[in-house]
Amino acid sequence: MMPTTEQMLAAVQLALREHVVPKIDDQWAQSALRSVDVILNHLQARTPVEGPMLHEDTAELVELLQSARTRLGHADADLDGFLAEAPALLGGYARVDALQALNHRGRERVDALLLLCRARRGEAAAEAVHADLRAYLLRHADRESGFFFPTYVGRPV
Amino acid sequence: MIELEALQDYFAGHMGSDVRVTRFRRTFPGISRETFLVWTEEKGAEGGYVFRTDALGGPICPVPLEYEYRIIKGLHATAVPVAEPLWFDAAPAIAEGRPVMVRRMVDGSNDIPGLYDEGAEAAARRQRVALEHAEKLATLHSLDLDATGFSDFVDIPASAAECARADYDRWMRIFREVRTDPFPLVTEAAFWLEEHLPTSAPRISLCKGNNGMGEEIWKDDRIVALSDWELAFAGDPAQDWALSQGMLTLGDAETTLGHYEDVAGFAIDRSSLDFYRVWEVWKAVPTLNNGLRPFLSGKNPRAPRLNLGFGRVKLFEQLLGMMIGKPMDEAAHIVAEWRKSPYRPENAAN
């Protein structure tokens, strides 16, 4: 059985903590080791779940954006492109970097729709779409919360 | 990498051939910009200088070094204590084309040893330190921006009532220019904050931006130089108190603010202070995220850029997600609780 990526990252971290950190006095070197330790924590949290998280999140984006386009009667070539290409990627085995790029595009469209809803404040359709967008944003933050919290709490450098 | 020989040539080029650089060291942490303390021998006496340049790929904070130099230069003629600015170079060879500014070194430290000791004496000392800082902020905030020339190059809000709006518009523009991710939650948080912009301010003041512990030079518990001016702006003085890095928790916050108000001659609106505490969390996103751009382009592939420009930014995004839609005083309370996390700015220099 192969060790998991998490186990391997943890082994690197343990080696640094046990054998390198106690021997370092220079404040720049100490800072570099703190930075590396934080990155290793982040990767251990992110690596095993990032793919499924992005898949779930992007699938929700497709539904959300499809519905928003219909309700707002909004014509946007980038949104159309995202909605046309996303199902094929989500339907097969996708690399994590491809999912990251797709998710990024989808969230760009969310940002654009937030601006649109802002410009159309007071319209019932825009208010309803805005509420859905905000709910999605909080779910997205919740999905990736473990990548950053509490990993990045602490001395930043 | 800055070398002694290159520094020697550089200082001699500016100050004459009878200047000899004897030693230098880079200050810690200096992730946004690189700062070097340089000691010289000049006609038998020792001189000290501070050489500051952008980090490779550019600073974290999206503000040019020349702006900071001009702020310091303008302040040096006032009662606000700053290090003497000596020269600015737009693109010298020693820094491979990065801008450089040189100031005279001030005798002091950004650390105050023993400040966090236990006991009543240490607590009284902390309050005195907070009052000293309050007096210096009051001096800064009372400057006449026209008479001192700052209105020639600092963006000035149209009126005191427009201070928050002007800062919001400026940073929204920067956010959209520098962001490395769509950050729709940050956009949504901005719209929420826009609904709560303060509509009054006691005056338009030159504000320091980052201030407080770790940002100033102290000697014998007195501030001998307010340092690090890259985030200086014209706005509501309440905003500086929202960025005062532990100063309001050093002693009793109301005692400190009351002393400031006595010296300054105007009051800080506590609800504005609540707003700015939350707004500064939002502003940290574009400020720090700008530092990730040289990392992504490969110009500065160093771990601190990654941790500040990405990890820390995403953490602030999480924090905004916790606050969005809440009443501003409740959101400010969340920020205050957050500030009690294991990282305290005042520990950064240790």
Coordinates of C-alpha atoms in Angstrom, one line a residue:
Chain A
M1 CA 0.0 0.0 0.0
M2 CA 1.4 3.4 -0.9
P3 CA 1.6 6.1 1.7
T4 CA -0.9 8.9 1.1
T5 CA 0.2 12.4 0.1
E6 CA -1.0 13.6 3.5
Q7 CA 1.2 11.0 5.3
M8 CA 4.2 12.0 3.2
L9 CA 3.7 15.7 3.8
A10 CA 3.3 15.0 7.5
A11 CA 6.6 13.1 7.4
V12 CA 8.4 16.1 5.9
Q13 CA 6.9 18.3 8.5
L14 CA 7.9 16.0 11.3
A15 CA 11.5 15.9 10.0
L16 CA 11.7 19.6 9.9
R17 CA 10.2 20.1 13.4
E18 CA 12.3 17.4 15.0
H19 CA 15.7 17.9 13.4
V20 CA 15.8 21.4 11.8
V21 CA 13.7 23.8 13.8
P22 CA 15.5 23.3 17.2
K23 CA 18.8 24.0 15.6
I24 CA 18.0 27.3 13.9
D25 CA 18.7 30.6 15.6
D26 CA 18.7 33.0 12.6
Q27 CA 15.4 34.9 12.6
W28 CA 15.1 34.8 8.8
A29 CA 15.6 31.0 8.8
Q30 CA 13.1 30.6 11.6
S31 CA 10.6 32.7 9.6
A32 CA 11.2 30.5 6.5
L33 CA 10.6 27.4 8.5
R34 CA 7.4 28.9 10.0
S35 CA 6.2 29.6 6.4
V36 CA 7.1 26.1 5.3
D37 CA 5.2 24.6 8.3
V38 CA 2.1 26.6 7.4
I39 CA 2.2 25.6 3.8
L40 CA 2.6 21.9 4.8
N41 CA -0.4 22.3 7.1
H42 CA -2.4 23.8 4.3
L43 CA -1.4 21.1 1.8
Q44 CA -2.4 18.3 4.2
A45 CA -5.8 19.9 4.6
R46 CA -6.3 20.6 0.9
T47 CA -4.8 17.8 -1.0
P48 CA -7.2 14.9 -0.1
V49 CA -10.4 16.9 -0.5
E50 CA -9.8 19.6 -3.1
G51 CA -10.9 17.6 -6.1
P52 CA -14.3 16.5 -4.7
M53 CA -14.8 20.0 -3.2
L54 CA -14.2 21.7 -6.6
H55 CA -16.5 19.2 -8.3
E56 CA -19.3 19.7 -5.9
D57 CA -18.9 23.5 -5.9
T58 CA -18.7 23.8 -9.7
A59 CA -21.7 21.6 -10.2
E60 CA -23.6 24.0 -7.9
L61 CA -22.2 26.9 -9.9
V62 CA -23.6 25.5 -13.1
E63 CA -27.1 25.3 -11.6
L64 CA -26.9 28.7 -10.0
L65 CA -25.6 30.5 -13.0
Q66 CA -28.1 28.7 -15.4
S67 CA -30.9 29.8 -13.1
A68 CA -29.6 33.4 -12.8
R69 CA -29.2 33.8 -16.5
T70 CA -32.8 32.7 -17.1
R71 CA -34.3 34.9 -14.3
L72 CA -32.3 38.0 -15.2
G73 CA -32.6 37.5 -19.0
H74 CA -28.9 38.2 -19.0
A75 CA -26.9 37.7 -22.2
D76 CA -23.2 37.2 -21.5
A77 CA -20.8 35.3 -23.8
D78 CA -18.5 34.3 -21.0
L79 CA -21.4 32.9 -19.0
D80 CA -22.7 31.0 -22.0
G81 CA -19.2 29.6 -22.6
F82 CA -18.9 28.4 -19.0
L83 CA -22.3 26.8 -19.1
A84 CA -21.6 25.1 -22.4
E85 CA -18.2 23.7 -21.4
A86 CA -18.7 22.8 -17.7
P87 CA -20.9 19.7 -18.0
A88 CA -18.4 17.8 -20.1
L89 CA -15.6 18.4 -17.6
L90 CA -17.8 17.6 -14.6
G91 CA -19.1 14.4 -16.3
G92 CA -15.8 12.7 -16.6
Y93 CA -12.6 12.3 -14.6
A94 CA -11.2 15.8 -14.4
R95 CA -7.7 16.8 -13.2
V96 CA -7.7 19.1 -10.2
D97 CA -6.0 22.0 -12.1
A98 CA -8.8 21.8 -14.8
L99 CA -11.4 21.9 -12.1
Q100 CA -9.6 24.9 -10.5
A101 CA -9.6 26.8 -13.8
L102 CA -13.3 26.0 -14.4
N103 CA -14.3 27.0 -10.9
H104 CA -12.4 30.2 -11.3
R105 CA -14.3 31.0 -14.5
G106 CA -17.6 30.2 -12.8
R107 CA -16.8 32.5 -9.8
E108 CA -15.8 35.3 -12.2
R109 CA -19.3 35.0 -13.6
V110 CA -20.7 35.2 -10.0
D111 CA -18.8 38.4 -9.5
A112 CA -20.1 39.8 -12.7
L113 CA -23.7 38.9 -11.7
L114 CA -23.2 40.5 -8.3
L115 CA -22.4 43.8 -10.1
L116 CA -25.4 43.3 -12.3
C117 CA -27.7 42.7 -9.4
R118 CA -26.3 45.8 -7.7
A119 CA -27.1 47.8 -10.8
R120 CA -30.6 46.4 -10.8
R121 CA -31.4 46.8 -7.1
G122 CA -35.0 46.9 -6.4
E123 CA -36.0 44.5 -9.2
A124 CA -37.6 41.4 -7.7
A125 CA -35.6 39.1 -10.0
A126 CA -32.3 40.8 -9.2
E127 CA -33.0 40.7 -5.5
A128 CA -33.8 36.9 -5.7
V129 CA -30.8 36.1 -7.7
H130 CA -28.6 38.2 -5.4
A131 CA -29.9 36.2 -2.4
D132 CA -29.0 33.0 -4.1
L133 CA -25.6 34.3 -5.0
R134 CA -24.8 35.3 -1.5
A135 CA -26.0 32.0 -0.1
Y136 CA -23.7 30.2 -2.6
L137 CA -20.8 32.4 -1.6
L138 CA -21.2 31.5 2.0
R139 CA -21.4 27.8 1.1
H140 CA -18.2 28.1 -1.0
A141 CA -16.4 29.8 1.9
D142 CA -17.6 27.0 4.1
R143 CA -16.4 24.3 1.7
E144 CA -12.9 25.6 1.6
S145 CA -12.8 26.8 5.2
G146 CA -10.6 23.9 6.3
F147 CA -7.9 24.8 3.9
F148 CA -7.3 28.2 5.6
F149 CA -8.8 28.0 9.1
P150 CA -7.0 27.6 11.5
T151 CA -4.0 26.9 9.3
Y152 CA -3.3 30.5 8.5
V153 CA -4.2 31.9 12.0
G154 CA -0.9 32.8 13.6
R155 CA 2.2 34.7 12.9
P156 CA 2.1 35.5 9.2
V157 CA 5.9 35.6 8.6
Chain B
M1 CA 21.3 40.7 -3.2
I2 CA 22.9 43.9 -1.8
E3 CA 26.6 43.7 -1.3
L4 CA 29.0 45.9 0.8
E5 CA 31.1 47.0 -2.1
A6 CA 28.0 48.1 -4.1
L7 CA 26.7 50.0 -1.1
Q8 CA 30.1 51.7 -0.7
D9 CA 30.0 52.9 -4.3
Y10 CA 26.3 53.9 -4.0
F11 CA 26.8 56.0 -0.8
A12 CA 30.0 57.5 -2.1
G13 CA 28.2 58.5 -5.3
H14 CA 25.6 60.4 -3.2
M15 CA 27.7 61.7 -0.3
G16 CA 31.3 61.9 -1.6
S17 CA 34.3 59.7 -1.6
D18 CA 35.2 60.3 2.0
V19 CA 32.3 58.2 3.2
R20 CA 33.1 54.5 3.9
V21 CA 30.4 51.9 4.5
T22 CA 31.6 49.8 7.4
R23 CA 28.8 47.3 7.8
F24 CA 25.1 46.8 7.0
R25 CA 22.3 44.4 7.8
R26 CA 18.8 43.7 6.5
T27 CA 16.0 44.3 9.0
F28 CA 13.4 41.6 9.7
P29 CA 10.8 40.9 8.5
G30 CA 10.6 43.3 5.5
I31 CA 8.6 41.1 3.1
S32 CA 6.9 44.0 1.2
R33 CA 10.0 46.1 0.9
E34 CA 13.6 45.4 1.8
T35 CA 15.2 47.7 4.4
F36 CA 18.9 47.8 5.3
L37 CA 20.6 49.5 8.2
V38 CA 23.9 50.9 6.9
W39 CA 26.7 52.2 9.1
T40 CA 29.4 54.5 7.7
E41 CA 32.6 56.2 8.7
E42 CA 32.6 59.9 7.8
K43 CA 35.6 62.0 8.8
G44 CA 36.3 59.9 11.9
A45 CA 32.7 59.7 13.0
E46 CA 30.1 57.0 12.6
G47 CA 27.0 57.6 10.5
G48 CA 23.9 55.6 10.2
Y49 CA 21.4 55.3 7.3
V50 CA 18.3 53.4 6.4
F51 CA 18.3 52.1 2.8
R52 CA 14.9 51.0 1.6
T53 CA 13.9 49.4 -1.7
D54 CA 11.1 47.4 -3.2
A55 CA 11.2 43.6 -2.9
L56 CA 11.9 41.7 -6.1
G57 CA 8.8 41.9 -8.3
G58 CA 7.4 44.9 -6.4
P59 CA 6.1 45.6 -3.0
I60 CA 3.1 43.9 -1.3
C61 CA 1.3 47.2 -0.7
P62 CA 0.2 48.6 -4.1
V63 CA 1.7 52.1 -3.4
P64 CA 4.9 53.4 -5.0
L65 CA 7.9 53.9 -2.8
E66 CA 8.2 57.5 -4.0
Y67 CA 4.8 58.2 -2.5
E68 CA 6.1 57.1 0.9
Y69 CA 9.3 59.2 0.4
R70 CA 7.3 62.3 -0.4
I71 CA 5.1 61.8 2.7
I72 CA 8.2 61.5 4.9
K73 CA 9.8 64.5 3.3
G74 CA 6.7 66.6 3.8
L75 CA 6.4 65.5 7.5
H76 CA 10.0 66.2 8.3
A77 CA 9.3 69.9 8.1
T78 CA 6.5 69.5 10.7
A79 CA 6.2 68.6 14.4
V80 CA 5.5 65.0 13.5
P81 CA 8.7 63.0 14.3
V82 CA 10.1 61.1 11.3
A83 CA 13.5 60.0 10.2
E84 CA 15.3 62.7 8.1
P85 CA 14.7 61.8 4.4
L86 CA 17.9 62.2 2.3
W87 CA 17.2 61.1 -1.2
F88 CA 15.1 59.1 -3.5
D89 CA 16.4 57.2 -6.6
A90 CA 13.8 56.0 -9.1
A91 CA 15.8 53.1 -10.6
P92 CA 19.4 52.8 -9.4
A93 CA 21.7 50.0 -10.6
I94 CA 22.4 48.9 -7.0
A95 CA 18.8 47.7 -6.7
E96 CA 18.6 46.4 -10.3
G97 CA 16.2 49.1 -11.3
R98 CA 14.0 49.0 -8.2
P99 CA 13.4 52.4 -6.5
V100 CA 15.4 53.3 -3.4
M101 CA 15.0 55.8 -0.6
V102 CA 17.5 56.7 2.0
R103 CA 16.8 58.2 5.4
R104 CA 19.1 59.0 8.3
M105 CA 19.0 56.3 11.0
V106 CA 17.1 57.2 14.2
D107 CA 18.5 56.1 17.5
G108 CA 15.7 53.8 18.8
S109 CA 13.9 50.5 18.3
N110 CA 10.5 49.3 17.1
D111 CA 10.5 47.0 20.1
I112 CA 9.8 48.0 23.7
P113 CA 11.4 45.3 25.9
G114 CA 9.4 44.4 29.0
L115 CA 6.2 46.2 27.8
Y116 CA 4.1 43.1 28.3
D117 CA 5.5 42.1 31.7
E118 CA 3.0 41.3 34.5
G119 CA 2.2 43.6 37.4
A120 CA 0.7 47.0 38.1
E121 CA 3.9 48.9 37.1
A122 CA 4.0 47.3 33.7
A123 CA 0.3 48.0 33.2
A124 CA 0.8 51.7 34.1
R125 CA 3.8 51.8 31.7
R126 CA 1.6 50.3 28.9
Q127 CA -1.0 53.0 29.4
R128 CA 1.7 55.7 29.3
V129 CA 3.0 54.3 26.0
A130 CA -0.5 54.3 24.6
L131 CA -0.9 58.0 25.6
E132 CA 2.4 58.8 24.0
H133 CA 1.3 57.2 20.8
A134 CA -2.1 59.0 21.0
E135 CA -0.3 62.4 21.3
K136 CA 1.8 61.7 18.2
L137 CA -1.3 60.7 16.3
A138 CA -3.1 63.8 17.4
T139 CA -0.1 65.9 16.1
L140 CA -0.3 64.2 12.8
H141 CA -4.0 64.4 12.5
S142 CA -4.0 68.1 13.2
L143 CA -1.7 69.1 10.3
D144 CA -3.0 71.6 7.7
L145 CA -2.8 69.6 4.5
D146 CA -2.7 72.7 2.2
A147 CA 0.0 74.5 4.3
T148 CA 2.2 71.4 4.5
G149 CA 1.8 70.7 0.7
F150 CA 0.2 67.3 1.1
S151 CA -2.8 68.3 -0.9
D152 CA -0.5 68.6 -3.9
F153 CA 0.0 64.9 -4.2
V154 CA -2.3 63.1 -1.7
D155 CA -5.9 62.3 -2.9
I156 CA -8.0 64.6 -0.8
P157 CA -11.7 63.7 -0.2
A158 CA -14.1 66.4 -1.5
S159 CA -15.3 67.1 2.1
A160 CA -15.0 65.5 5.6
A161 CA -18.3 63.8 5.0
E162 CA -16.8 62.1 2.0
C163 CA -13.8 60.6 3.7
A164 CA -15.2 57.0 3.9
R165 CA -16.7 57.2 0.4
A166 CA -13.4 58.4 -1.0
D167 CA -11.4 55.6 0.6
Y168 CA -14.0 53.0 -0.4
D169 CA -13.9 54.1 -4.1
R170 CA -10.1 54.2 -4.1
W171 CA -9.7 50.7 -2.7
M172 CA -12.5 49.2 -4.8
R173 CA -10.6 50.4 -7.8
I174 CA -7.3 48.9 -6.5
F175 CA -9.1 45.7 -5.6
R176 CA -10.4 45.3 -9.2
E177 CA -6.9 46.1 -10.6
V178 CA -4.8 43.8 -8.5
R179 CA -6.9 40.8 -7.4
T180 CA -5.6 37.4 -8.5
D181 CA -8.9 35.6 -8.0
P182 CA -12.5 36.8 -8.7
F183 CA -13.1 36.9 -4.9
P184 CA -16.9 37.4 -5.3
L185 CA -17.4 37.1 -1.6
V186 CA -15.1 40.1 -1.2
T187 CA -17.1 42.0 -3.7
E188 CA -20.3 41.1 -1.8
A189 CA -18.7 42.2 1.4
A190 CA -17.7 45.5 -0.2
F191 CA -21.4 46.1 -1.2
W192 CA -22.5 45.4 2.4
L193 CA -19.9 47.8 3.7
E194 CA -20.9 50.4 1.3
E195 CA -24.3 50.5 2.9
H196 CA -22.7 51.4 6.2
L197 CA -20.1 54.1 5.1
P198 CA -19.8 56.8 7.8
T199 CA -21.1 60.1 6.5
S200 CA -19.2 62.4 8.9
A201 CA -15.7 62.9 10.1
P202 CA -14.3 65.5 12.5
R203 CA -11.9 66.7 9.7
I204 CA -9.8 65.5 6.8
S205 CA -6.5 64.5 8.3
L206 CA -3.3 63.0 7.0
C207 CA -3.6 59.5 8.4
K208 CA -0.7 57.1 8.7
G209 CA -2.3 53.8 7.7
N210 CA -0.5 51.0 9.7
N211 CA 0.4 52.5 13.0
G212 CA 1.1 51.4 16.6
M213 CA 3.3 48.6 18.0
G214 CA 5.9 47.3 15.6
E215 CA 5.4 50.3 13.2
E216 CA 7.2 53.2 15.1
I217 CA 10.6 53.8 16.5
W218 CA 10.8 54.2 20.3
K219 CA 13.4 55.3 22.8
D220 CA 12.9 55.5 26.6
D221 CA 9.1 54.9 26.0
R222 CA 8.9 57.9 23.7
I223 CA 8.2 57.8 20.0
V224 CA 11.3 59.3 18.2
A225 CA 10.1 58.5 14.7
L226 CA 6.8 57.4 13.2
S227 CA 7.9 55.0 10.6
D228 CA 6.4 53.0 7.6
W229 CA 4.2 55.5 5.7
E230 CA 3.4 53.5 2.6
L231 CA -0.4 53.4 3.5
A232 CA -0.6 57.1 4.4
F233 CA -3.8 58.8 3.1
A234 CA -6.1 61.7 3.7
G235 CA -9.2 60.8 5.6
D236 CA -11.1 60.4 8.8
P237 CA -8.7 60.2 11.8
A238 CA -10.9 57.4 13.2
Q239 CA -9.6 55.2 10.5
D240 CA -6.0 55.4 11.9
W241 CA -7.3 54.2 15.3
A242 CA -8.8 51.2 13.6
L243 CA -5.3 50.3 12.4
S244 CA -3.5 51.2 15.6
Q245 CA -2.0 47.7 16.0
G246 CA -2.8 46.9 19.7
M247 CA -2.6 50.5 20.9
L248 CA -6.3 50.5 22.1
T249 CA -5.8 47.3 24.1
L250 CA -2.4 48.4 25.5
G251 CA -4.2 50.3 28.3
D252 CA -7.8 51.4 28.8
A253 CA -9.2 52.2 25.3
E254 CA -11.4 55.1 26.5
T255 CA -8.6 56.7 28.5
T256 CA -6.3 56.5 25.5
L257 CA -9.0 57.9 23.1
G258 CA -10.0 60.6 25.6
H259 CA -6.4 61.8 25.9
Y260 CA -6.1 61.9 22.1
E261 CA -9.3 63.9 21.9
D262 CA -8.1 66.4 24.5
V263 CA -4.8 66.9 22.6
A264 CA -6.4 66.9 19.1
G265 CA -9.4 69.0 20.0
F266 CA -11.9 66.9 18.2
A267 CA -13.7 63.6 18.9
I268 CA -13.5 60.2 17.4
D269 CA -16.9 58.8 16.5
R270 CA -17.1 55.3 18.0
S271 CA -19.5 54.0 15.4
S272 CA -17.1 55.2 12.7
L273 CA -14.3 53.4 14.5
D274 CA -16.4 50.2 14.4
F275 CA -16.9 50.6 10.7
Y276 CA -13.3 51.2 10.0
R277 CA -12.3 48.2 12.0
V278 CA -14.2 46.0 9.6
W279 CA -13.2 48.0 6.6
E280 CA -9.6 47.5 7.4
V281 CA -10.1 43.7 7.3
W282 CA -11.6 44.2 3.8
K283 CA -8.7 46.5 2.7
A284 CA -6.2 43.8 3.8
V285 CA -7.4 41.6 0.9
P286 CA -6.3 43.8 -2.0
T287 CA -3.3 45.1 0.0
L288 CA -1.9 41.6 0.6
N289 CA -3.2 40.0 -2.5
N290 CA -1.2 42.4 -4.6
G291 CA 1.9 40.8 -3.1
L292 CA 0.9 37.4 -4.7
R293 CA 1.2 38.7 -8.2
P294 CA 5.0 38.6 -8.4
F295 CA 4.8 35.1 -6.9
L296 CA 2.4 33.9 -9.6
S297 CA 4.6 35.5 -12.3
G298 CA 7.7 33.9 -10.9
K299 CA 9.4 37.2 -10.1
N300 CA 9.3 36.6 -6.4
P301 CA 8.6 32.9 -5.7
R302 CA 9.2 33.1 -2.0
A303 CA 7.1 31.4 0.7
P304 CA 6.2 34.6 2.7
R305 CA 4.6 36.0 -0.5
L306 CA 2.5 32.9 -0.8
N307 CA 1.5 32.9 2.8
L308 CA 0.6 36.6 3.0
G309 CA -0.8 37.0 -0.6
F310 CA -2.8 33.8 -0.7
G311 CA -3.3 32.1 2.7
R312 CA -3.7 35.2 4.8
V313 CA -6.0 36.8 2.1
K314 CA -8.2 33.7 2.1
L315 CA -8.3 33.8 5.9
F316 CA -9.5 37.4 5.7
E317 CA -12.1 36.3 3.1
Q318 CA -13.3 33.7 5.6
L319 CA -13.5 36.4 8.3
L320 CA -15.5 38.7 6.0
G321 CA -17.9 35.7 5.4
M322 CA -18.5 35.5 9.1
M323 CA -19.4 39.2 9.3
I324 CA -21.3 39.9 6.2
G325 CA -24.8 41.2 6.8
K326 CA -24.4 41.6 10.5
P327 CA -24.9 44.9 12.4
M328 CA -21.6 46.9 12.2
D329 CA -21.0 46.9 16.0
E330 CA -21.4 43.1 16.0
A331 CA -19.0 42.8 13.1
A332 CA -16.5 45.0 14.8
H333 CA -16.8 42.8 17.9
I334 CA -15.9 39.8 15.7
V335 CA -12.8 41.6 14.5
A336 CA -11.9 42.5 18.0
E337 CA -12.2 38.8 19.0
W338 CA -10.2 37.9 16.0
R339 CA -7.4 40.2 17.1
K340 CA -7.1 38.2 20.2
S341 CA -5.9 35.2 18.1
P342 CA -2.4 33.8 18.8
Y343 CA -0.9 36.3 16.4
R344 CA -0.5 39.7 17.9
P345 CA 1.2 42.4 15.8
E346 CA 3.1 43.6 18.8
N347 CA 4.9 40.2 18.9
A348 CA 6.0 40.5 15.3
A349 CA 9.3 42.2 16.2
N350 CA 10.3 39.6 18.7

